[in-house]
C-alpha atoms as an extended CHARMM CRD file, in Angstrom:
* protein
*
        71  EXT
         1         1  MET       CA              0.0000000000        0.0000000000        0.0000000000  PROA      1               0.0000000000
         2         2  ARG       CA              2.8530000000        2.3460000000        0.8360000000  PROA      2               0.0000000000
         3         3  ARG       CA              4.4340000000        1.8080000000       -2.5890000000  PROA      3               0.0000000000
         4         4  ILE       CA              1.1630000000        2.6230000000       -4.3300000000  PROA      4               0.0000000000
         5         5  ILE       CA              0.8540000000        5.8960000000       -2.4290000000  PROA      5               0.0000000000
         6         6  MET       CA              4.4620000000        6.8570000000       -3.1550000000  PROA      6               0.0000000000
         7         7  PHE       CA              4.0570000000        5.9910000000       -6.8330000000  PROA      7               0.0000000000
         8         8  SER       CA              0.8520000000        8.0480000000       -7.0130000000  PROA      8               0.0000000000
         9         9  LEU       CA              2.5690000000       11.0380000000       -5.3970000000  PROA      9               0.0000000000
        10        10  VAL       CA              5.4980000000       10.8580000000       -7.8110000000  PROA      10              0.0000000000
        11        11  VAL       CA              3.1960000000       10.6020000000      -10.8340000000  PROA      11              0.0000000000
        12        12  MET       CA              1.0190000000       13.5110000000       -9.6310000000  PROA      12              0.0000000000
        13        13  THR       CA              4.1080000000       15.6400000000       -9.0050000000  PROA      13              0.0000000000
        14        14  ILE       CA              5.5470000000       14.9800000000      -12.4470000000  PROA      14              0.0000000000
        15        15  PHE       CA              2.3300000000       15.4880000000      -14.3990000000  PROA      15              0.0000000000
        16        16  GLY       CA              0.6460000000       17.9650000000      -12.0510000000  PROA      16              0.0000000000
        17        17  CYS       CA              3.2220000000       20.7110000000      -12.4640000000  PROA      17              0.0000000000
        18        18  ALA       CA              2.3490000000       22.7370000000      -15.5100000000  PROA      18              0.0000000000
        19        19  SER       CA              4.6530000000       25.0560000000      -17.3520000000  PROA      19              0.0000000000
        20        20  ARG       CA              3.1930000000       28.2890000000      -18.6430000000  PROA      20              0.0000000000
        21        21  ASN       CA              4.4020000000       30.7590000000      -21.1910000000  PROA      21              0.0000000000
        22        22  ALA       CA              2.1140000000       33.5630000000      -20.1330000000  PROA      22              0.0000000000
        23        23  MET       CA              2.1890000000       36.9350000000      -21.7810000000  PROA      23              0.0000000000
        24        24  GLN       CA              4.0370000000       39.7340000000      -20.0890000000  PROA      24              0.0000000000
        25        25  GLN       CA              1.6140000000       41.8560000000      -18.1340000000  PROA      25              0.0000000000
        26        26  PRO       CA              0.9120000000       45.2270000000      -19.6960000000  PROA      26              0.0000000000
        27        27  SER       CA              2.2740000000       48.3470000000      -18.0620000000  PROA      27              0.0000000000
        28        28  LEU       CA             -0.7600000000       50.0990000000      -16.6300000000  PROA      28              0.0000000000
        29        29  GLY       CA              1.2460000000       53.1910000000      -15.7760000000  PROA      29              0.0000000000
        30        30  LEU       CA              0.6250000000       54.5410000000      -19.2740000000  PROA      30              0.0000000000
        31        31  ASP       CA             -3.0060000000       53.3590000000      -19.5190000000  PROA      31              0.0000000000
        32        32  LEU       CA             -5.1910000000       56.4570000000      -18.9740000000  PROA      32              0.0000000000
        33        33  ASN       CA             -8.3290000000       54.4580000000      -18.0680000000  PROA      33              0.0000000000
        34        34  ALA       CA             -6.4560000000       52.4870000000      -15.4340000000  PROA      34              0.0000000000
        35        35  GLN       CA             -4.8850000000       55.6740000000      -14.0690000000  PROA      35              0.0000000000
        36        36  GLN       CA             -8.3080000000       57.3210000000      -13.7040000000  PROA      36              0.0000000000
        37        37  ASN       CA             -9.6750000000       54.3490000000      -11.7640000000  PROA      37              0.0000000000
        38        38  LYS       CA             -6.6420000000       53.5960000000       -9.6000000000  PROA      38              0.0000000000
        39        39  MET       CA             -7.0640000000       53.2480000000       -5.8650000000  PROA      39              0.0000000000
        40        40  ILE       CA             -4.4510000000       54.0400000000       -3.2280000000  PROA      40              0.0000000000
        41        41  LYS       CA             -4.8040000000       52.7670000000        0.3270000000  PROA      41              0.0000000000
        42        42  ASN       CA             -2.0620000000       52.3290000000        2.9220000000  PROA      42              0.0000000000
        43        43  ASP       CA              0.6020000000       53.0980000000        0.2870000000  PROA      43              0.0000000000
        44        44  ILE       CA             -0.6980000000       50.3000000000       -1.9490000000  PROA      44              0.0000000000
        45        45  VAL       CA             -1.6290000000       51.2770000000       -5.5080000000  PROA      45              0.0000000000
        46        46  LEU       CA             -4.2070000000       49.1380000000       -7.2920000000  PROA      46              0.0000000000
        47        47  LEU       CA             -4.5720000000       49.3660000000      -11.0760000000  PROA      47              0.0000000000
        48        48  VAL       CA             -6.9440000000       47.0780000000      -12.9610000000  PROA      48              0.0000000000
        49        49  LYS       CA             -7.4100000000       46.4540000000      -16.6620000000  PROA      49              0.0000000000
        50        50  ALA       CA            -10.3770000000       44.4230000000      -17.8590000000  PROA      50              0.0000000000
        51        51  THR       CA             -9.5840000000       42.0100000000      -20.6810000000  PROA      51              0.0000000000
        52        52  HSD       CA            -12.4030000000       41.2000000000      -23.0690000000  PROA      52              0.0000000000
        53        53  ASP       CA            -10.4480000000       40.4010000000      -26.2150000000  PROA      53              0.0000000000
        54        54  VAL       CA            -10.5790000000       36.6790000000      -27.0300000000  PROA      54              0.0000000000
        55        55  ASN       CA             -6.9690000000       36.6350000000      -28.2530000000  PROA      55              0.0000000000
        56        56  ASP       CA             -5.7120000000       38.2330000000      -25.0110000000  PROA      56              0.0000000000
        57        57  LEU       CA             -7.7470000000       35.7940000000      -22.9230000000  PROA      57              0.0000000000
        58        58  LYS       CA             -6.3160000000       32.8290000000      -24.8050000000  PROA      58              0.0000000000
        59        59  ALA       CA             -2.8050000000       34.2130000000      -24.3970000000  PROA      59              0.0000000000
        60        60  TYR       CA             -3.1950000000       34.7140000000      -20.6280000000  PROA      60              0.0000000000
        61        61  TYR       CA             -5.3110000000       31.6760000000      -19.7160000000  PROA      61              0.0000000000
        62        62  ASP       CA             -4.9510000000       29.3240000000      -22.7040000000  PROA      62              0.0000000000
        63        63  GLU       CA             -8.7490000000       29.4160000000      -22.9620000000  PROA      63              0.0000000000
        64        64  ASP       CA            -11.5350000000       31.7470000000      -23.9700000000  PROA      64              0.0000000000
        65        65  THR       CA            -12.9040000000       32.2870000000      -20.4550000000  PROA      65              0.0000000000
        66        66  ILE       CA            -15.9070000000       34.2160000000      -21.7870000000  PROA      66              0.0000000000
        67        67  ARG       CA            -17.1440000000       30.9250000000      -23.2090000000  PROA      67              0.0000000000
        68        68  TYR       CA            -17.3690000000       29.6260000000      -19.6290000000  PROA      68              0.0000000000
        69        69  ASP       CA            -19.0580000000       32.8380000000      -18.3370000000  PROA      69              0.0000000000
        70        70  MET       CA            -15.8770000000       33.8070000000      -16.4860000000  PROA      70              0.0000000000
        71        71  GLY       CA            -14.9170000000       36.8440000000      -18.5510000000  PROA      71              0.0000000000
């Protein structure tokens, strides 16, 4: 039983770790819409950019998340 558990853990570790080639995140410092909506609290600056373009979604998440009502 112990060997089965160890084998399962090794297999899950090898195949469970995914490698990603995600796009570089855009610089929001030059994005005027993000600058207008930025929030600053306790010296933390929050900038958000909504992504609705199917090509960008596929590049970031490898899927069209709008298709799954997640976009």
